[in-house]
Structures are given as structure tokens and as C-alpha cells.
């Protein structure tokens, strides 16, 4: 009986530790997104291969690379996609058949894209949108509409990636391009809201350190500590 109790406790502890850790797919998403945002195509080529070997489908990686353009621009996204085409062609020549994976589901919600995007953002943030608009949304209302309709409706609604995975993509891009710490802070908070744990985000920083750069990881660590401290003080 004692042996069984010890085994069960050990198994439960192992499962808990596993839940605290990012898996290989998630680590690959971080590397691919950050390297694409930086334009480091030589290293990206290797990480795209590793991502496929870690279990990411072709469509999941394509979705990561598409997502990049919303934060780092079309040029970085397109170069990433072109690099991925080369990787897939090389693997095909070697006789490797990669899993294509699911396409994005059809959106059947008949609400306006602005309303749908607003709802997605409220789900991510956990709080209702404030009215009247302030800051950039009041200063440039057009960009606020673009954010709701395109970023949070057109992109985040695509279910090839989960909200957790999209937030990992986003914080990796923001860390890779640098100089956008307020946005990184916001998306680290969103990452926690959608179920990523502090331990997982600390692991994210370690992945950034090895794949993207020590300076980028140092900045991400500082911002993450600020976010965690702020949430603990509430």
C-alpha cells in the first residue's frame, strides 16, 4: 500500500511538473516566431526543421509565420514563408512526408468583425473594453478599428493555433524586434490570462536566451518580473 501511495504521489508530481513546462512544440513556436521577426533566416531554417520534427504541422508553422506580419511586418513574414517553402522542398526531395494538418475553420459568426474582434480581446484580457476610447484609440480611431477587425478577428479567430500558442508567437515577436516593452508587458499579461503559467513564461525567457539572444532575454526577464510583481500585488 505504501509503495502504491509513493508511486501515485510521484506520478502526480511528475504530471504537475509537466503542466508547468512548455512542451517541444511550444518551444519551437517561440524560436520560429522570434527568429522570423529578427530576420535570422539561416538559424530559422534549422528551427523550421526542428519544429516539424517536434510535431508541428505544416499549417501550424505557416500560421505562426503569417501571424508574424501583424507585429513585425509583411517583409519578415514573407521571408519566413519563403524560407519554409525551401525547407519543405528539401525535405520532400529526401523522401520526407510532413503532416499538413488542419485548415482554419469557417467563421459562421454573423456579427460584424469589429464586434467579434472586441469579444476576442475581452476574452484575452478578461475585462470589458472601456468607453469612451482613450490614448491611441481616441487619437487615431482608424488603427483601433484595424486592431479589432483584423488582428483580433481575422487573425486571432483562426483556430489553427490556440490563444495560448498565438500569445507565445506574439511575445516572441515582440521580444525579437525589441523596443516595444509596453506591448510586451501587455501580452505577457494576456499570456497569463489564457492559462500560461509564470513557470512557463520563465521558461520562455530561457528559450529566448538560447535561440534569440541574451540581451533580448534579459529585457524579457525584467518585463516579466514587473508583470508578475504587479499581479501579485493586486
Coordinates of N, CA, C and O in Angstrom, one line a residue, residues 34 37-38 169-181 184 188 204-205 208-209 212-213 215-221:
X34 N 10.3 34.2 -33.0 CA 11.4 35.2 -32.7 C 12.4 35.3 -33.8 O 12.8 36.5 -34.2
X37 N 10.9 37.2 -36.8 CA 10.8 38.6 -36.5 C 12.1 39.3 -36.7 O 12.2 40.4 -37.1
X38 N 13.2 38.6 -36.3 CA 14.6 39.2 -36.4 C 15.1 39.1 -37.8 O 16.0 39.8 -38.2
X169 N 3.5 33.2 -29.8 CA 4.0 33.8 -31.0 C 4.2 35.3 -30.8 O 5.3 35.8 -31.1
X170 N 3.2 35.9 -30.2 CA 3.3 37.4 -30.1 C 4.4 37.9 -29.2 O 5.1 38.8 -29.6
X171 N 4.5 37.2 -28.0 CA 5.6 37.7 -27.1 C 7.0 37.4 -27.7 O 7.9 38.1 -27.4
X172 N 7.1 36.3 -28.5 CA 8.3 36.0 -29.1 C 8.7 37.1 -30.1 O 9.9 37.5 -30.2
X173 N 7.7 37.5 -30.9 CA 8.0 38.5 -31.9 C 8.4 39.8 -31.2 O 9.4 40.5 -31.6
X174 N 7.6 40.2 -30.3 CA 7.9 41.5 -29.6 C 9.2 41.5 -28.9 O 9.9 42.5 -28.9
X175 N 9.6 40.4 -28.4 CA 10.9 40.2 -27.7 C 12.0 40.3 -28.8 O 13.1 40.9 -28.7
X176 N 11.8 39.7 -29.9 CA 12.7 39.6 -31.0 C 13.0 41.0 -31.7 O 14.2 41.3 -32.0
X177 N 11.9 41.8 -31.9 CA 12.1 43.0 -32.5 C 12.7 44.1 -31.6 O 13.4 45.0 -32.0
X178 N 12.3 44.0 -30.3 CA 12.8 44.9 -29.3 C 12.2 46.3 -29.3 O 11.6 46.7 -30.4
X179 N 12.4 47.0 -28.3 CA 11.9 48.4 -28.2 C 10.4 48.6 -28.1 O 9.9 49.7 -28.2
X180 N 9.7 47.5 -27.8 CA 8.3 47.6 -27.6 C 7.8 47.0 -26.3 O 6.9 46.3 -26.2
X181 N 8.6 47.4 -25.2 CA 8.3 46.8 -23.9 C 6.9 47.0 -23.4 O 6.3 46.1 -22.8
X184 N 5.0 44.3 -25.0 CA 5.4 43.0 -24.4 C 4.7 42.8 -23.1 O 4.2 41.7 -22.7
X188 N 2.3 39.7 -22.1 CA 2.7 38.8 -21.1 C 1.5 38.6 -20.1 O 1.2 37.5 -19.6
X204 N 10.0 30.4 -21.2 CA 10.0 31.2 -22.4 C 11.3 32.1 -22.5 O 11.9 32.2 -23.5
X205 N 11.6 32.8 -21.4 CA 12.8 33.7 -21.4 C 14.0 32.9 -21.6 O 14.9 33.3 -22.3
X208 N 14.3 32.1 -25.3 CA 14.7 33.3 -26.0 C 16.2 33.5 -25.8 O 16.9 33.9 -26.8
X209 N 16.7 33.2 -24.6 CA 18.2 33.4 -24.3 C 19.0 32.5 -25.3 O 20.1 33.0 -25.8
X212 N 17.4 33.4 -29.4 CA 17.3 34.7 -30.0 C 18.4 35.7 -29.5 O 19.0 36.4 -30.3
X213 N 18.7 35.6 -28.2 CA 19.8 36.5 -27.8 C 19.8 36.7 -26.3 O 18.7 36.8 -25.7
X215 N 20.6 39.5 -24.7 CA 20.1 40.8 -24.3 C 18.6 40.9 -24.4 O 17.9 41.4 -23.5
X216 N 18.1 40.2 -25.5 CA 16.6 40.1 -25.6 C 16.0 39.4 -24.4 O 14.9 39.8 -23.9
X217 N 16.7 38.3 -24.0 CA 16.2 37.5 -22.8 C 16.2 38.4 -21.6 O 15.3 38.3 -20.7
X218 N 17.3 39.2 -21.4 CA 17.4 40.0 -20.2 C 16.3 41.0 -20.1 O 15.7 41.2 -19.0
X219 N 16.0 41.6 -21.2 CA 14.9 42.6 -21.3 C 13.5 41.9 -21.0 O 12.7 42.4 -20.2
X220 N 13.3 40.7 -21.6 CA 12.1 40.0 -21.4 C 11.9 39.6 -19.9 O 10.8 39.6 -19.4
X221 N 13.1 39.2 -19.3 CA 13.0 38.8 -17.9 C 12.6 40.0 -17.0 O 11.8 39.8 -16.1

